[in-house]
PDB file of C-alpha atoms in Angstrom:
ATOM      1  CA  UNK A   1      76.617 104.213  81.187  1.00  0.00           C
ATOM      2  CA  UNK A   2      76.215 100.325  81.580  1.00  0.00           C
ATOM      3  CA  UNK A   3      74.761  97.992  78.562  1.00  0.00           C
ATOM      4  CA  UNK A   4      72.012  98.062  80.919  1.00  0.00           C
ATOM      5  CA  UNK A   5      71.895 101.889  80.941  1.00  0.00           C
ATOM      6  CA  UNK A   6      71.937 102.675  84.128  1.00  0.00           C
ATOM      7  CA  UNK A   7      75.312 104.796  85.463  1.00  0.00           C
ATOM      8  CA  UNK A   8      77.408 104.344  88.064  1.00  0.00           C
ATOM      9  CA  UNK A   9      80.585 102.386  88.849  1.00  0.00           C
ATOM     10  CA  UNK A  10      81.365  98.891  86.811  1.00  0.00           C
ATOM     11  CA  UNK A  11      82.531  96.013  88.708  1.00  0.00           C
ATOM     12  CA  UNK A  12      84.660  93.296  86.978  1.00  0.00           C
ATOM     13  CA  UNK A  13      84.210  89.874  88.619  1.00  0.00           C
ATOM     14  CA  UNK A  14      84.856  86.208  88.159  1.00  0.00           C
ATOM     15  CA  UNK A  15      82.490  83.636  89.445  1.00  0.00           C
ATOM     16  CA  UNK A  16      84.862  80.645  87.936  1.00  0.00           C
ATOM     17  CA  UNK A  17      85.309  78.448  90.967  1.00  0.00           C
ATOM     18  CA  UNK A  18      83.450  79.657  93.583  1.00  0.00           C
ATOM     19  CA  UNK A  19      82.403  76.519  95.139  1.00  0.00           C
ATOM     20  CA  UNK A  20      84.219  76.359  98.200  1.00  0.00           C
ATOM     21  CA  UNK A  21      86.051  72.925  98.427  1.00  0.00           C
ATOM     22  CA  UNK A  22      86.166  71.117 102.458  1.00  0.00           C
ATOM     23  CA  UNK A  23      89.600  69.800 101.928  1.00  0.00           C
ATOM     24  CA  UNK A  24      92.856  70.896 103.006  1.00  0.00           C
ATOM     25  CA  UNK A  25      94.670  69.729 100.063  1.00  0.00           C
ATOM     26  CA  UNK A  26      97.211  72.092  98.535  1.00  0.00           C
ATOM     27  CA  UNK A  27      95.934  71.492  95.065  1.00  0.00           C
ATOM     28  CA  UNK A  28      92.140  72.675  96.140  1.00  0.00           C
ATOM     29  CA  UNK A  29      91.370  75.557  93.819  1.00  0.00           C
ATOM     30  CA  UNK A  30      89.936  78.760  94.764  1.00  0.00           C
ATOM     31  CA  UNK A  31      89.617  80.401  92.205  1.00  0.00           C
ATOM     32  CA  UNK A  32      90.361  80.782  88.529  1.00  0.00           C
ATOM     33  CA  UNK A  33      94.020  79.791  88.607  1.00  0.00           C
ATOM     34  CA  UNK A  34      95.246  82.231  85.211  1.00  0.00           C
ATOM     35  CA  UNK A  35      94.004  84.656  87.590  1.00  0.00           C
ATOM     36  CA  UNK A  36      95.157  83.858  91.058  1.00  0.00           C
ATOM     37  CA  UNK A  37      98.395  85.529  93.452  1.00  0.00           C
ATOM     38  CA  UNK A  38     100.912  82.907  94.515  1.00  0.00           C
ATOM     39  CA  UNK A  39      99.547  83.265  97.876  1.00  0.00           C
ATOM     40  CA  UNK A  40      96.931  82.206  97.666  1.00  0.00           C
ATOM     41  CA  UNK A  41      98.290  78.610  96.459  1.00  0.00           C
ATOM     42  CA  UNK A  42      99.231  78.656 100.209  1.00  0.00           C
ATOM     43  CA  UNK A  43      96.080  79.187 101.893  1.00  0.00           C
ATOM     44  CA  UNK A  44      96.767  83.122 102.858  1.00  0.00           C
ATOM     45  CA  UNK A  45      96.382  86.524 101.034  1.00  0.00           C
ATOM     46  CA  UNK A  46      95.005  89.790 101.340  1.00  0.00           C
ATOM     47  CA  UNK A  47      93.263  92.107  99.508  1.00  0.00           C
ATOM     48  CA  UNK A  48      96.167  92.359  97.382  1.00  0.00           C
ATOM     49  CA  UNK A  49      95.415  88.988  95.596  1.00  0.00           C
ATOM     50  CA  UNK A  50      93.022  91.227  93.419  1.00  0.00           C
ATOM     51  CA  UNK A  51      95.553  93.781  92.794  1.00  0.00           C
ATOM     52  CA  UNK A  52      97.451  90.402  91.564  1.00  0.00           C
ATOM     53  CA  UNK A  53      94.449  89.359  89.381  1.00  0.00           C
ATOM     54  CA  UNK A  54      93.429  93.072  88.374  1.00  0.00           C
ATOM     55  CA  UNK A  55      97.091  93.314  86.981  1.00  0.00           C
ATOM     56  CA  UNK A  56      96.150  90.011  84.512  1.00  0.00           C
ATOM     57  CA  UNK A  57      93.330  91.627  83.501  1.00  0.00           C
ATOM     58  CA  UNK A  58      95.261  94.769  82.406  1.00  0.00           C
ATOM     59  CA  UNK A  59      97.857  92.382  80.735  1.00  0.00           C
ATOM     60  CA  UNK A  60      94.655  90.801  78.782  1.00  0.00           C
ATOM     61  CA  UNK A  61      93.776  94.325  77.532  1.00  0.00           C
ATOM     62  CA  UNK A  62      96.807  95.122  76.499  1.00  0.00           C
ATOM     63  CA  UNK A  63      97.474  91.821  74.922  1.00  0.00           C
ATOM     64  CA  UNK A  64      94.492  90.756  73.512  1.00  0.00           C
ATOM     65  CA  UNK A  65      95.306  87.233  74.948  1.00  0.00           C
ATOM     66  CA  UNK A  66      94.068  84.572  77.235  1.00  0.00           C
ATOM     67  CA  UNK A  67      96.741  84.847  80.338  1.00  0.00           C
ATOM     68  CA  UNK A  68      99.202  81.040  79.920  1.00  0.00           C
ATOM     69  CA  UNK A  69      97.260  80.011  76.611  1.00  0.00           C
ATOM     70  CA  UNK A  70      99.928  78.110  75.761  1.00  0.00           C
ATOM     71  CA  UNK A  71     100.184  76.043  79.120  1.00  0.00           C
ATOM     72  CA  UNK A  72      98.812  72.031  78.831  1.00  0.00           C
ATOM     73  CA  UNK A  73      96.638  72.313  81.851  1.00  0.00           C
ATOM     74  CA  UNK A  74      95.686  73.888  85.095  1.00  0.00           C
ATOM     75  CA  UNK A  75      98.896  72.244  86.577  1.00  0.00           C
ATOM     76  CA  UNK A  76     101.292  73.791  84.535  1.00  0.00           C
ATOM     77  CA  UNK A  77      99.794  77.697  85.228  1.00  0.00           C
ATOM     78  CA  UNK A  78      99.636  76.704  88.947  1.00  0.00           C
ATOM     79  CA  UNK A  79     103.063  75.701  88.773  1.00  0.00           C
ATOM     80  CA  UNK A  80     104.317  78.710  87.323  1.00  0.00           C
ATOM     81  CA  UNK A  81     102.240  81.247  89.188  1.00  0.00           C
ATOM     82  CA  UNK A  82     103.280  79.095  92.110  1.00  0.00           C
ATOM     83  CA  UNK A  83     107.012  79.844  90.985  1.00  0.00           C
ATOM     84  CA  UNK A  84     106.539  83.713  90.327  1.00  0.00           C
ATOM     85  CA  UNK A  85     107.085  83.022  86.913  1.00  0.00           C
ATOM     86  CA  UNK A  86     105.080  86.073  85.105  1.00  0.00           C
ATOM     87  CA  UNK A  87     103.310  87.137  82.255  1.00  0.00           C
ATOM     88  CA  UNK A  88     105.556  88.381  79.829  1.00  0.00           C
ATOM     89  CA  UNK A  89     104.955  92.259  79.412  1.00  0.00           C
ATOM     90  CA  UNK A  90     105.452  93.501  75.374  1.00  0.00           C
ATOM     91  CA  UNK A  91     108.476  95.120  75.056  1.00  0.00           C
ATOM     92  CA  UNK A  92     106.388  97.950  72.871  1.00  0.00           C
ATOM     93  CA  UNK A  93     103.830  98.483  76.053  1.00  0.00           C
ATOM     94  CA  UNK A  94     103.186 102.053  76.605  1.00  0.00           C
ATOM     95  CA  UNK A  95     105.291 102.911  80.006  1.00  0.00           C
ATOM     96  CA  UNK A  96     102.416 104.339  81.411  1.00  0.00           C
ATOM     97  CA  UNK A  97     100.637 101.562  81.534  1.00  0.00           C
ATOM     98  CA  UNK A  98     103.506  98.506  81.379  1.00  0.00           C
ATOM     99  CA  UNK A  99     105.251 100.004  84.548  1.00  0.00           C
ATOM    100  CA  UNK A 100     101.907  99.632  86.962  1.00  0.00           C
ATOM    101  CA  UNK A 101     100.835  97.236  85.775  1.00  0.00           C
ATOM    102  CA  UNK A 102     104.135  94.733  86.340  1.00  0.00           C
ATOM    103  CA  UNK A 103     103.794  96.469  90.389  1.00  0.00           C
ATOM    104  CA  UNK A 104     100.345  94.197  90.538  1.00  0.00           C
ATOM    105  CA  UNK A 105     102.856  91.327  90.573  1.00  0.00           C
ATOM    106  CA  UNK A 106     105.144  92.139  93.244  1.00  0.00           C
ATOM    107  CA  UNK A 107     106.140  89.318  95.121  1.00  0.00           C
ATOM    108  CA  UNK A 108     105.731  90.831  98.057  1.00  0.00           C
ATOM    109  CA  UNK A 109     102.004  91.597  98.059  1.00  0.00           C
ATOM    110  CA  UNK A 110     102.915  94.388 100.898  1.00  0.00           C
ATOM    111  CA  UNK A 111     104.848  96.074  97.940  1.00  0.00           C
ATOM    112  CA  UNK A 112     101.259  95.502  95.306  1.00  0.00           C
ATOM    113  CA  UNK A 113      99.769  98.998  95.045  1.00  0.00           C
ATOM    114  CA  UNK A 114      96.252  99.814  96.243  1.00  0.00           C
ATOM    115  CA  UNK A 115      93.024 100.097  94.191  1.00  0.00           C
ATOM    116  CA  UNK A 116      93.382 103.915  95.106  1.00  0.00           C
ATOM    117  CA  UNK A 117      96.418 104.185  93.711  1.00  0.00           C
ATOM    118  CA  UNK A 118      95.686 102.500  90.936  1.00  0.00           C
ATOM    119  CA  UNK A 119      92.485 104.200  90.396  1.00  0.00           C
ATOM    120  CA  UNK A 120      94.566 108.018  91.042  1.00  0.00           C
ATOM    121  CA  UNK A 121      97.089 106.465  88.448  1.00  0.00           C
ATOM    122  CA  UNK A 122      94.386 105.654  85.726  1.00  0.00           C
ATOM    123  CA  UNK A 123      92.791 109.060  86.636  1.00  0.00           C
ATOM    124  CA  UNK A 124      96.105 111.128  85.642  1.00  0.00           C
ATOM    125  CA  UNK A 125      96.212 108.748  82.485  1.00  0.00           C
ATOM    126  CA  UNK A 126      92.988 110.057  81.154  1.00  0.00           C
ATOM    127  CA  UNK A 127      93.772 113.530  81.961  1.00  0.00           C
ATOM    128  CA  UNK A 128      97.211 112.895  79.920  1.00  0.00           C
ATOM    129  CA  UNK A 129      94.984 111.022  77.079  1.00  0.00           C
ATOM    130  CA  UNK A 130      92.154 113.933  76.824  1.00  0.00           C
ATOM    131  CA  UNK A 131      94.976 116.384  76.524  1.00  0.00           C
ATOM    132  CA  UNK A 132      96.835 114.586  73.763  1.00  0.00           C
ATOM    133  CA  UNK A 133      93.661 113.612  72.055  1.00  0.00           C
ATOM    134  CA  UNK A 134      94.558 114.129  68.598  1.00  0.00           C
ATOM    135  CA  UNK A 135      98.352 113.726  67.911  1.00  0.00           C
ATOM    136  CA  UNK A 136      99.843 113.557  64.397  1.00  0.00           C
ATOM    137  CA  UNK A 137     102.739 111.350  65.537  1.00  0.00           C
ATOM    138  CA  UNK A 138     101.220 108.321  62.983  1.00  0.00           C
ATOM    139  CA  UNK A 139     100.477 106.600  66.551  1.00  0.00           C
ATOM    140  CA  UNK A 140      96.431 106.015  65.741  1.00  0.00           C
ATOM    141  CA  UNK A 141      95.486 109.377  67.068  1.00  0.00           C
ATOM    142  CA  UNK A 142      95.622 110.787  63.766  1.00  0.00           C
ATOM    143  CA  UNK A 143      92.826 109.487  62.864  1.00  0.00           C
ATOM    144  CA  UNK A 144      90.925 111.735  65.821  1.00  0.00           C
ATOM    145  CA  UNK A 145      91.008 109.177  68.091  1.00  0.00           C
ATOM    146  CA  UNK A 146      93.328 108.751  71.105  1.00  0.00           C
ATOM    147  CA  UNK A 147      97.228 109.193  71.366  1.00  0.00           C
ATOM    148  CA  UNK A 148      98.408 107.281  74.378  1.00  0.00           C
ATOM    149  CA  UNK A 149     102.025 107.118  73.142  1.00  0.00           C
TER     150      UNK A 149
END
């Protein structure tokens, strides 16, 4: 169920620079730059570029950060997207969820997984996570919540 109440599927979007630029400049942005695929620095990309940008947002929940916080400007994260230079992934990341989520950032998008497969992936996750539901490992499902260790 939505905040609104009503069911059905949620959508995540960002609206952050829609406003499509008339210039052929390089450095025209499309998009939210934290959030954008190397390609599309170059003018091309596929559907994969929000495989790219889904995989920051799974990096943000797992992180609890803003993605390049510590970068001066737009510049710098540009530069360093540009460069395939990626988010670092915690070392203590559950391999269930670090693994897929570093194959959003393939370099190759060709080699970025679907949404399909991502959504089959998070599907067998929750089937692991409702069977291990309370766990007295002293990994926070001990308290009846959720043991995703």
């Amino acid at each position: 169920t939505t905040a609104a109440g009503t069911s059905g599927p949620l959508k995540i979007c960002d609206f952050g620079t829609l406003k499509v630029y008339k210039t052929t400049s390089p450095l025209s942005i499309r998009g939210t730059c934290a959030w954008m695929a190397p390609e599309t620095y170059h003018g091309t990309g596929t559907e994969k570029v929000d495989i790219w940008s889904f995989g920051v947002i799974m990096w943000e929940l797992l992180t609890l950060e803003k993605p390049h916080d510590d970068a001066e400007n737009d510049f710098v994260v540009i530069h360093r997207v540009g460069n395939h230079i990626k988010l670092a992934v915690p070392i203590d990341a559950p391999p269930r969820f670090g693994a897929p989520l570093k194959t959003c950032w393939e370099n190759d998008p060709n080699q970025r997984p679907t949404f399909e497969e991502m959504g089959s992936l998070f599907n067998r996750m929750d089937k692991d996570v409702r069977v291990l539901k309370t766990c007295a490992m002293g990994c926070g499902g001990d308290k009846g919540g959720y043991c995703v260790c």
